[in-house]
XYZ file of C-alpha atoms in Angstrom:
677
model
C 0.026 0.050 0.026
C 1.335 3.303 -0.950
C 1.000 6.482 1.238
C 1.219 10.049 0.168
C 1.652 13.273 2.149
C 2.643 16.819 1.353
C 6.495 17.036 0.267
C 8.343 18.765 3.077
C 12.000 18.236 1.845
C 12.707 21.878 0.721
C 13.707 22.871 -2.861
C 14.229 19.586 -4.690
C 16.447 21.502 -7.270
C 18.563 23.092 -4.615
C 22.346 22.113 -5.001
C 23.845 19.675 -2.386
C 25.426 21.169 0.699
C 28.582 23.036 0.120
C 31.315 22.054 2.559
C 33.797 24.713 1.244
C 32.633 27.537 3.641
C 32.269 25.069 6.490
C 35.725 23.514 6.102
C 37.288 26.775 5.885
C 35.599 28.188 8.996
C 36.279 24.953 10.895
C 39.897 25.152 9.800
C 40.105 28.587 11.086
C 38.854 27.610 14.496
C 41.173 24.508 14.720
C 44.146 26.702 13.936
C 42.962 29.044 16.696
C 43.282 26.086 19.192
C 39.871 24.625 19.129
C 39.289 20.864 18.567
C 37.705 19.952 15.203
C 34.724 18.674 17.225
C 34.131 22.001 18.940
C 34.861 23.889 15.595
C 32.257 21.860 13.761
C 29.766 22.515 16.658
C 30.484 26.087 16.528
C 30.003 26.453 12.796
C 26.716 24.451 12.859
C 25.622 26.710 15.719
C 26.349 29.909 13.861
C 25.540 28.889 10.412
C 26.995 30.065 7.106
C 26.528 33.174 4.926
C 23.269 31.776 3.380
C 22.348 29.056 6.024
C 20.536 29.502 9.255
C 22.337 28.045 12.224
C 21.221 26.291 15.466
C 21.439 29.451 17.379
C 18.983 30.958 14.767
C 16.619 28.184 15.172
C 16.876 28.158 18.828
C 15.972 32.028 18.732
C 12.764 31.133 16.728
C 11.837 28.604 19.228
C 12.281 30.997 22.078
C 10.326 33.647 20.281
C 7.445 31.190 19.561
C 7.388 30.287 23.216
C 7.183 33.792 24.255
C 4.367 34.395 21.751
C 2.278 31.625 23.224
C 2.590 32.916 26.768
C 2.104 36.464 25.929
C -0.825 36.114 23.747
C -3.069 33.543 25.671
C -4.748 33.121 29.009
C -6.319 30.030 30.471
C -9.780 31.190 31.380
C -11.291 30.629 28.043
C -13.671 27.814 29.243
C -14.722 29.985 32.411
C -15.543 33.034 29.970
C -17.318 30.715 27.671
C -19.368 29.221 30.439
C -19.994 32.633 31.954
C -21.356 33.909 28.405
C -23.614 30.914 28.141
C -24.816 31.410 31.727
C -25.670 34.991 31.152
C -27.441 34.206 27.875
C -29.571 31.466 29.659
C -30.496 33.865 32.569
C -31.239 36.663 30.152
C -33.495 34.384 28.214
C -35.214 33.230 31.333
C -35.739 36.759 32.552
C -37.332 37.557 29.240
C -39.594 34.585 29.366
C -40.685 35.641 32.904
C -41.574 39.196 31.696
C -43.582 37.959 28.699
C -45.536 35.123 30.236
C -48.831 36.797 31.345
C -50.280 33.325 32.213
C -47.656 32.613 35.005
C -48.732 32.949 38.586
C -47.350 36.166 40.147
C -46.059 34.328 43.007
C -44.205 31.955 40.972
C -42.786 34.597 38.842
C -41.601 36.565 41.898
C -40.065 33.566 43.302
C -38.163 32.685 40.054
C -37.004 36.406 39.799
C -35.622 36.335 43.329
C -33.729 33.140 42.693
C -32.293 34.629 39.600
C -31.383 37.740 41.452
C -29.504 36.074 44.100
C -27.420 33.734 42.057
C -23.879 33.496 43.403
C -21.072 35.595 41.930
C -18.996 32.582 41.165
C -19.853 31.025 37.773
C -19.253 27.493 39.095
C -21.554 28.018 42.085
C -24.186 29.577 39.747
C -24.127 26.787 37.267
C -24.498 24.223 40.275
C -27.292 26.228 41.924
C -29.252 26.340 38.658
C -28.871 22.522 38.172
C -32.345 21.991 39.882
C -33.929 25.182 38.382
C -37.229 24.478 36.603
C -36.704 26.689 33.496
C -39.728 28.516 32.144
C -37.842 29.410 28.826
C -37.058 26.518 26.507
C -34.274 28.737 24.823
C -32.759 29.225 28.385
C -32.900 25.543 29.179
C -31.309 24.558 25.945
C -28.458 27.105 26.505
C -27.965 25.862 30.034
C -27.766 22.235 28.681
C -24.900 23.678 26.308
C -22.966 24.395 29.485
C -22.956 20.862 30.572
C -22.375 19.721 26.940
C -19.536 22.152 26.635
C -17.859 21.214 29.978
C -18.063 17.498 28.990
C -16.413 18.105 25.682
C -13.786 20.264 27.213
C -12.680 17.928 29.893
C -12.523 15.070 27.491
C -10.624 17.344 25.082
C -8.158 17.818 27.866
C -7.276 14.179 27.671
C -8.045 13.090 24.150
C -7.181 15.825 21.518
C -9.942 16.677 19.238
C -12.885 15.464 21.401
C -14.373 18.830 21.747
C -15.124 19.006 17.968
C -15.920 15.401 17.582
C -18.520 15.220 20.133
C -20.209 18.406 19.384
C -24.073 17.736 19.135
C -23.428 14.362 20.646
C -26.280 12.172 21.625
C -26.844 10.239 24.748
C -25.492 7.046 22.938
C -22.352 8.984 22.077
C -21.858 9.872 25.673
C -22.434 6.272 26.766
C -19.772 5.089 24.286
C -17.320 7.538 25.913
C -17.887 6.105 29.253
C -17.619 2.545 27.917
C -14.274 3.443 26.342
C -13.031 5.048 29.565
C -14.019 1.983 31.625
C -12.347 -0.371 29.169
C -9.240 1.837 29.026
C -8.866 1.901 32.835
C -9.281 -1.884 32.836
C -6.407 -1.994 30.236
C -4.262 0.309 32.280
C -4.803 -1.425 35.678
C -3.995 -4.668 33.800
C -0.733 -3.242 32.632
C 0.037 -2.009 36.231
C -0.523 -5.462 37.603
C 1.433 -7.320 34.854
C 4.335 -9.201 36.229
C 6.141 -8.769 32.876
C 6.146 -12.539 32.103
C 5.841 -13.621 28.390
C 2.358 -14.861 29.165
C 1.340 -11.679 30.853
C 2.624 -9.543 27.963
C 0.894 -11.756 25.378
C -2.336 -11.389 27.371
C -1.951 -7.601 27.628
C -1.159 -7.412 23.871
C -4.371 -9.309 23.139
C -6.437 -7.011 25.568
C -4.916 -3.947 23.747
C -5.941 -5.408 20.434
C -9.522 -5.966 21.569
C -9.671 -2.405 23.006
C -8.544 -0.849 19.788
C -11.004 -2.840 17.877
C -13.764 -1.594 19.950
C -12.686 1.888 20.469
C -10.066 2.827 17.778
C -12.035 5.481 16.551
C -11.260 7.634 19.606
C -7.494 7.435 18.852
C -6.832 8.847 15.276
C -3.092 8.664 15.724
C -3.573 4.741 15.696
C -1.089 3.610 18.280
C 0.755 0.402 17.234
C 1.003 -1.048 20.910
C 0.112 -0.360 24.295
C 3.299 1.522 25.087
C 2.679 3.949 22.237
C -0.885 4.498 23.582
C 0.304 5.021 27.139
C 3.107 7.385 25.981
C 0.423 9.440 24.115
C -2.089 9.450 26.936
C 0.261 10.234 29.634
C 1.764 13.161 27.696
C -1.694 14.614 27.236
C -2.809 13.946 30.796
C 0.402 15.444 32.302
C -0.136 18.546 30.136
C -3.655 18.739 31.475
C -2.323 18.700 35.002
C 0.300 21.238 34.309
C -2.538 23.614 32.852
C -4.505 23.315 36.101
C -1.228 24.105 37.958
C -0.872 27.184 35.853
C -4.192 28.598 36.754
C -4.874 30.851 39.783
C -6.348 29.116 42.751
C -9.783 30.788 42.143
C -9.680 29.429 38.465
C -8.759 25.997 39.414
C -11.398 25.837 42.139
C -14.195 27.057 39.713
C -13.084 24.373 36.972
C -13.030 21.708 39.518
C -16.608 22.632 40.502
C -17.778 23.086 36.972
C -16.289 19.813 35.866
C -18.783 17.913 38.112
C -21.503 19.309 35.626
C -19.754 17.683 32.671
C -22.551 16.094 30.456
C -24.557 16.215 33.840
C -22.835 12.837 34.695
C -20.524 12.492 37.785
C -19.421 9.230 36.367
C -17.370 10.802 33.638
C -15.314 12.696 36.061
C -14.845 9.670 38.193
C -13.510 7.612 35.199
C -11.044 10.483 34.155
C -9.805 10.738 37.645
C -9.257 7.048 37.576
C -7.410 7.221 34.261
C -5.252 10.043 35.398
C -4.089 8.145 38.552
C -3.375 5.171 36.409
C -1.065 7.113 34.127
C 0.665 8.816 36.752
C 1.507 5.437 38.161
C 2.532 4.009 34.842
C 4.400 6.956 33.558
C 5.825 8.750 36.733
C 8.661 10.216 34.539
C 6.311 12.821 33.014
C 6.039 16.324 34.218
C 2.994 16.181 36.385
C 4.022 19.204 38.769
C 5.105 21.922 36.359
C 3.288 25.218 35.454
C 3.529 28.062 33.158
C 2.819 31.749 33.460
C 0.324 32.923 30.764
C -0.121 36.698 30.619
C -2.241 37.316 27.388
C -5.654 38.232 26.820
C -6.930 35.426 24.359
C -8.589 32.953 26.377
C -8.005 29.312 25.728
C -10.434 26.522 26.649
C -9.434 23.250 28.580
C -8.599 21.408 25.479
C -6.728 24.141 23.707
C -5.021 25.242 26.838
C -3.779 21.662 27.280
C -2.617 21.834 23.679
C -0.663 24.958 24.312
C 0.995 23.375 27.403
C 2.037 20.478 25.198
C 3.298 22.882 22.429
C 5.280 24.540 25.231
C 6.844 21.258 26.375
C 7.552 20.368 22.850
C 9.332 23.788 22.350
C 11.360 23.120 25.333
C 12.379 19.684 24.069
C 13.387 21.386 20.584
C 15.423 23.964 22.661
C 17.356 21.181 24.435
C 18.009 19.374 21.004
C 19.207 22.606 19.480
C 21.486 23.358 22.181
C 23.311 20.101 21.539
C 24.681 20.432 25.251
C 24.134 16.723 26.247
C 26.609 13.885 26.024
C 26.666 12.215 22.593
C 24.500 14.924 21.038
C 24.005 14.931 17.076
C 21.787 16.782 14.787
C 20.114 13.554 13.889
C 18.448 14.007 17.280
C 16.415 16.961 16.076
C 12.726 16.196 15.818
C 12.048 17.709 12.246
C 8.255 16.966 12.314
C 8.000 18.876 15.835
C 10.028 21.728 14.314
C 7.686 21.879 11.335
C 4.625 21.891 13.632
C 6.083 24.763 15.746
C 7.941 26.859 13.469
C 6.888 25.955 9.920
C 8.421 23.889 7.133
C 11.059 26.443 6.263
C 12.857 25.935 9.747
C 12.476 22.175 9.199
C 14.404 22.617 5.885
C 17.050 24.676 7.480
C 17.476 22.089 10.304
C 17.496 19.142 7.683
C 20.208 21.171 5.802
C 22.241 21.406 8.962
C 21.840 17.596 9.446
C 22.937 16.900 5.913
C 26.005 19.183 6.527
C 27.051 17.511 9.700
C 26.619 14.021 7.957
C 28.483 15.275 5.035
C 31.441 16.562 7.108
C 31.581 13.142 8.970
C 31.212 10.925 5.972
C 33.205 12.975 3.301
C 36.525 12.049 4.816
C 37.356 15.502 5.982
C 37.227 14.509 9.743
C 38.948 11.464 11.037
C 38.397 9.708 14.333
C 41.594 9.149 16.358
C 42.149 6.040 18.748
C 40.800 7.888 21.658
C 37.529 8.785 19.895
C 38.440 12.357 19.188
C 37.989 14.207 15.788
C 40.859 15.664 13.831
C 41.115 17.224 10.361
C 42.106 14.624 7.653
C 44.730 15.081 5.085
C 42.016 15.526 2.608
C 40.722 18.455 4.740
C 44.252 19.891 5.142
C 44.580 19.905 1.257
C 41.194 21.624 0.843
C 42.000 24.125 3.315
C 45.392 24.881 1.920
C 43.888 25.337 -1.505
C 41.515 28.008 -0.013
C 44.342 29.721 1.692
C 46.777 29.550 -1.142
C 43.929 30.958 -3.339
C 43.650 33.949 -0.878
C 47.429 34.505 -1.017
C 47.368 34.448 -4.678
C 44.643 36.988 -4.764
C 46.450 39.281 -2.426
C 49.623 39.214 -4.438
C 48.273 39.484 -7.842
C 45.794 42.308 -6.675
C 48.661 44.293 -5.152
C 50.944 43.709 -8.394
C 48.242 43.830 -10.853
C 49.839 40.632 -12.336
C 47.877 37.596 -13.342
C 48.575 34.132 -11.879
C 50.917 32.011 -13.819
C 49.940 28.448 -13.402
C 53.076 26.651 -14.410
C 54.293 24.303 -11.640
C 57.890 25.730 -11.891
C 59.898 28.452 -13.587
C 61.742 26.544 -16.298
C 60.393 24.658 -19.320
C 61.116 20.977 -18.248
C 57.955 18.855 -18.270
C 57.086 17.356 -14.964
C 55.101 14.415 -16.549
C 51.955 15.813 -15.285
C 49.117 17.482 -17.046
C 46.099 19.657 -16.310
C 43.173 21.180 -18.101
C 43.915 24.336 -20.095
C 42.788 27.596 -18.443
C 42.594 31.029 -19.927
C 45.936 32.606 -20.249
C 47.956 29.436 -20.199
C 50.958 29.371 -22.406
C 52.266 25.869 -21.655
C 52.414 23.272 -24.562
C 49.451 21.060 -25.183
C 49.486 17.405 -24.301
C 48.269 16.137 -27.680
C 47.768 12.587 -26.604
C 45.734 13.404 -23.553
C 43.840 16.099 -25.455
C 42.645 13.807 -28.330
C 41.881 11.095 -25.882
C 39.679 13.316 -23.964
C 37.825 14.326 -27.197
C 37.386 10.706 -28.184
C 36.087 9.648 -24.854
C 33.740 12.779 -24.697
C 32.402 11.900 -28.288
C 31.819 8.342 -27.311
C 29.916 9.409 -24.226
C 27.704 11.618 -26.272
C 26.654 8.742 -28.594
C 29.045 9.557 -31.344
C 31.869 7.279 -32.948
C 35.228 8.005 -34.392
C 34.093 7.189 -37.748
C 31.739 10.158 -37.752
C 34.769 12.475 -36.756
C 36.022 13.896 -33.565
C 35.837 17.516 -32.731
C 37.782 19.239 -30.017
C 36.190 21.619 -27.723
C 38.015 23.788 -25.163
C 37.224 21.383 -22.228
C 39.268 18.650 -23.985
C 42.456 20.553 -24.027
C 45.226 19.460 -21.532
C 48.485 21.299 -21.137
C 51.913 19.961 -19.920
C 53.026 21.043 -16.545
C 56.703 22.143 -16.296
C 58.867 22.295 -13.211
C 62.162 24.238 -12.483
C 65.305 22.820 -13.163
C 66.690 23.788 -9.589
C 65.408 22.318 -6.336
C 64.976 23.991 -3.161
C 65.243 22.896 0.417
C 62.933 25.206 2.234
C 62.657 25.481 5.978
C 59.877 27.631 7.509
C 60.818 28.615 11.195
C 57.704 29.846 13.074
C 57.806 31.372 16.389
C 55.302 29.536 18.706
C 56.128 31.521 21.857
C 53.197 32.525 23.998
C 53.460 36.073 22.808
C 52.442 35.061 19.378
C 49.013 33.759 20.670
C 48.622 36.676 23.002
C 49.164 39.353 20.316
C 46.679 37.553 17.794
C 49.430 36.249 15.402
C 48.716 32.573 16.204
C 46.252 31.889 13.428
C 48.016 33.951 10.703
C 51.108 32.071 11.388
C 49.302 28.652 10.915
C 47.582 30.032 7.812
C 51.019 30.956 6.387
C 52.610 27.570 6.905
C 49.476 25.870 5.532
C 49.458 27.999 2.435
C 53.319 27.450 1.786
C 52.911 23.711 2.533
C 49.995 23.551 -0.125
C 51.901 25.521 -2.620
C 55.125 23.331 -2.569
C 53.231 19.974 -2.277
C 51.006 20.810 -5.291
C 53.057 23.351 -7.488
C 56.708 22.691 -6.715
C 56.734 19.036 -5.813
C 60.403 18.574 -6.510
C 61.087 21.013 -3.610
C 61.549 19.863 0.063
C 59.757 21.515 2.865
C 60.505 21.367 6.663
C 58.341 23.133 9.192
C 60.049 24.083 12.491
C 58.245 25.500 15.427
C 60.339 27.245 17.976
C 59.192 28.319 21.457
C 61.055 27.489 24.649
C 62.676 24.794 22.509
C 62.201 23.904 18.768
C 61.007 20.759 17.102
C 60.026 19.746 13.635
C 56.318 19.201 12.771
C 54.089 17.934 10.038
C 51.531 20.389 8.927
C 48.568 18.567 10.661
C 50.333 18.861 13.924
C 51.295 22.491 13.556
C 47.740 23.527 12.591
C 46.390 21.820 15.705
C 49.070 23.085 18.066
C 47.776 24.809 21.075
C 49.498 27.779 22.563
C 51.324 27.036 25.926
C 52.118 29.774 28.447
C 55.792 28.956 28.729
C 58.775 31.465 28.374
C 61.361 31.293 25.796
C 62.092 31.901 22.047
C 64.761 29.453 21.078
C 65.868 30.677 17.684
C 69.267 28.928 18.262
C 67.542 25.478 18.404
C 65.364 26.140 15.377
C 68.394 27.235 13.310
C 70.223 23.912 14.409
C 67.326 21.945 12.977
C 67.152 23.914 9.858
C 70.943 23.509 9.156
C 70.446 19.777 9.707
C 67.785 19.740 7.076
C 69.783 21.660 4.615
C 72.731 19.212 4.867
C 70.248 16.411 4.005
C 69.848 18.010 0.572
C 73.400 19.230 -0.515
C 72.353 19.691 -4.278
C 69.234 21.756 -3.322
C 69.119 25.702 -2.927
C 68.687 26.226 0.908
C 65.768 28.858 1.579
C 65.296 29.905 5.204
C 62.087 31.786 6.191
C 61.888 32.923 9.646
C 58.604 34.357 11.219
C 59.034 35.793 14.695
C 57.794 38.478 17.126
C 60.694 38.657 19.468
C 64.372 38.419 20.108
C 65.928 35.121 21.169
C 65.521 34.325 24.997
C 66.588 30.778 25.164
C 69.180 28.404 23.576
C 70.597 24.976 23.984
C 73.513 24.178 26.270
C 76.144 21.773 25.415
C 74.384 19.052 27.386
C 71.104 19.685 25.396
C 69.333 21.627 28.263
C 67.231 24.719 27.542
C 68.903 27.805 28.988
C 66.465 30.846 29.414
C 67.166 34.447 30.062
C 65.136 37.655 29.883
C 66.335 40.232 28.679
C 68.202 38.178 26.141
C 71.752 37.090 27.457
C 74.620 37.810 25.045
C 75.432 33.977 25.209
C 71.893 33.426 23.658
C 72.472 35.938 21.084
C 75.920 34.336 20.240
C 74.601 30.956 19.800
C 71.690 32.147 17.570
C 74.226 34.141 15.506
C 76.707 31.238 15.147
C 73.903 29.022 13.591
C 72.745 31.742 11.332
C 76.273 32.120 10.028
C 76.365 28.341 9.511
C 73.171 28.659 7.534
C 74.808 31.483 5.435
C 77.878 29.226 4.746
C 75.434 26.634 3.380
C 74.323 29.297 0.848
C 70.890 29.632 2.349
C 68.892 32.618 1.219
C 67.440 34.049 4.581
C 64.331 36.238 4.951
C 63.122 37.326 8.384
C 59.435 38.273 8.691
C 59.189 40.611 11.718
C 55.784 40.836 13.421
C 55.240 43.900 15.628
C 56.472 47.281 15.920
C 59.160 47.067 18.569
C 62.036 49.220 17.411
C 64.706 47.220 19.321
C 63.381 44.041 17.638
C 63.568 45.691 14.163
C 67.168 46.739 14.748
C 68.117 43.278 15.884
C 66.539 41.307 13.035
C 67.822 43.848 10.431
C 71.321 43.352 11.695
C 70.819 39.634 11.723
C 69.425 39.770 8.011
C 72.364 41.888 6.939
C 74.832 39.442 8.486
C 73.958 36.723 5.908
C 72.948 39.037 3.057
C 69.256 38.275 3.803
C 66.328 40.457 4.096
C 63.772 41.554 6.625
C 60.186 42.084 5.752
C 57.608 43.707 8.247
C 54.107 42.600 6.703
C 50.812 43.248 8.210
C 49.242 40.212 9.699
C 46.760 39.740 6.894
C 49.683 39.951 4.561
C 51.984 37.599 6.279
C 51.042 34.537 4.151
C 51.433 36.531 0.874
C 54.859 37.780 2.141
C 56.206 34.345 2.946
C 54.880 32.742 -0.376
C 56.219 35.710 -2.404
C 59.603 35.495 -0.744
C 59.812 31.818 -1.467
C 58.798 32.245 -4.909
C 61.302 35.030 -5.557
C 64.086 32.807 -4.154
C 63.445 30.248 -6.959
C 64.164 32.655 -9.713
C 67.067 31.275 -11.690
C 70.240 32.922 -10.753
C 68.732 34.896 -7.845
C 70.831 35.296 -4.765
C 70.293 37.121 -1.490
C 70.411 40.462 -3.267
C 69.055 39.246 -6.684
C 65.460 38.957 -6.874
C 64.037 37.342 -10.018
C 60.642 36.630 -11.295
C 58.421 34.247 -9.432
C 55.200 32.323 -9.664
C 53.275 35.663 -9.541
C 55.484 37.495 -12.140
C 57.898 39.194 -9.607
C 60.611 38.327 -7.148
C 60.795 38.896 -3.533
C 62.396 42.289 -4.006
C 58.791 43.691 -4.257
C 58.043 42.548 -0.723
C 61.066 44.407 0.596
């Protein structure tokens, strides 16, 4: 059997979720020291440029909750009963005035009784229960009060009863009493069950018989007894919370009025029995809570109970959107409840966030470590590196007015790799790959080689070239605590990732070593550096960092050494002869001498050295300038936003054929590092 319902999946032609923005934002937060798990949660919480986040959905939930409380009050049934009572009394007074055949004494007695009705609505209704109405219109209106109360108290426990029983006959009311009696028997059998297979089978059979006899009262069609219990208990608990939310006077009047429901005390006895059974079977429901309604739009008992249930559902949605509990995932979101409370657009927004979280977990961008923690995968690092390198390229080419040259290297030796042609490329075509692409495309379009093969631009591939010279590149990055304190931590990591991406993708013949130096220095892989947390320890051990750099240069004697140093302070620690770290602030002459000695060693190895000074300290500027001039290097003082472009530009300038420390040739962006100086 097929079932159809209104489509609620959003725009079917909408593109799949775009992970680029999410990955870039998560990467930024990871480099700032957050865990990938927290960074992903923060992105989902904030949302993207065109995507509502969890915070926005939570705000809508809170606004909806405030709207319900500020618009409504819980005296709707009392007001409706009061209006019917006033109408009945008015009709009765009119009949007494018009009926000339009535005995004057009888008329006077009736008028006195009407004049002395209690001010309490409930007491007045009760007082008129034995009144012999002279007006048939007044009698019918009074009977509507009892009918209304009966439908309202049932609607409190069974949603929709108020409308379903409108104009009900005595047979309908009897059917309700029979249903309640059978339901209570079922609930009491459940409470008395010992949980054995035989008892559970008997309960299941009793449940089926109950649904066969009274299923019309339960349009939600529960599939088993537990589903029935859950639905009934949630509604009954909401009814109790509604009563708790009323003033003592309102609550007392409703209790008195309920005795008049359908003119049958048996109904209220059965409902009280049902409430007691449900409280025993579902004690975990909120039976004692209350809300503060402050509006003017009155709600009846049924609608008020529905509003209390809406408030409870909104609270559950708020908890789900907060994701503050252990093991929280966006799959926990109840999209149907979200659509009921906030509309289909909000449900679509939430579904998009679910798809985004699922895609981030399933796309290979996040790996789970042995201890269950998430970390950015190599695939994620490559994607993030591409984005950062693209930003660097835009900054450099934008400042120079030069276009990006996409060749892998500077000289014209083929690297063996090819790529699709792009506008502005001047590299030679790879004819074999180009023709193969055209043949495959023609075949996929239903053509054949016999009918001829035509080239289109997308078929063309060009041969990548690489430089004839190799470079051994060391990026020394200062990881002392001052880098984090002054907001230089993330730009430093972005710079390292951009340079790593450039060398791994465009200059694959070059060798790159990343060295972080704080109190002491150590080599790092790019994944480790991007996830590195700032540690509040003292020391800037440039000496140790240069030792590691020179060791790397000696591994590649035939490569051009390139030394790039990013720092915001003078060296304050060095390694002693026995390998211990020795710290002194202000910088001790011995610390300076050790750093200078290793820098001289780098110069003797032929390293092209560039210092990138962060900060405006004049003393630091003089020190670094003297260090750079000592090895015929350069000092660059970029803004933080330009640090990546400065480092990449310096590296590219150092690769120019014949370039030396004072000789800046052309680079990947059409200029040497001399432009940066």
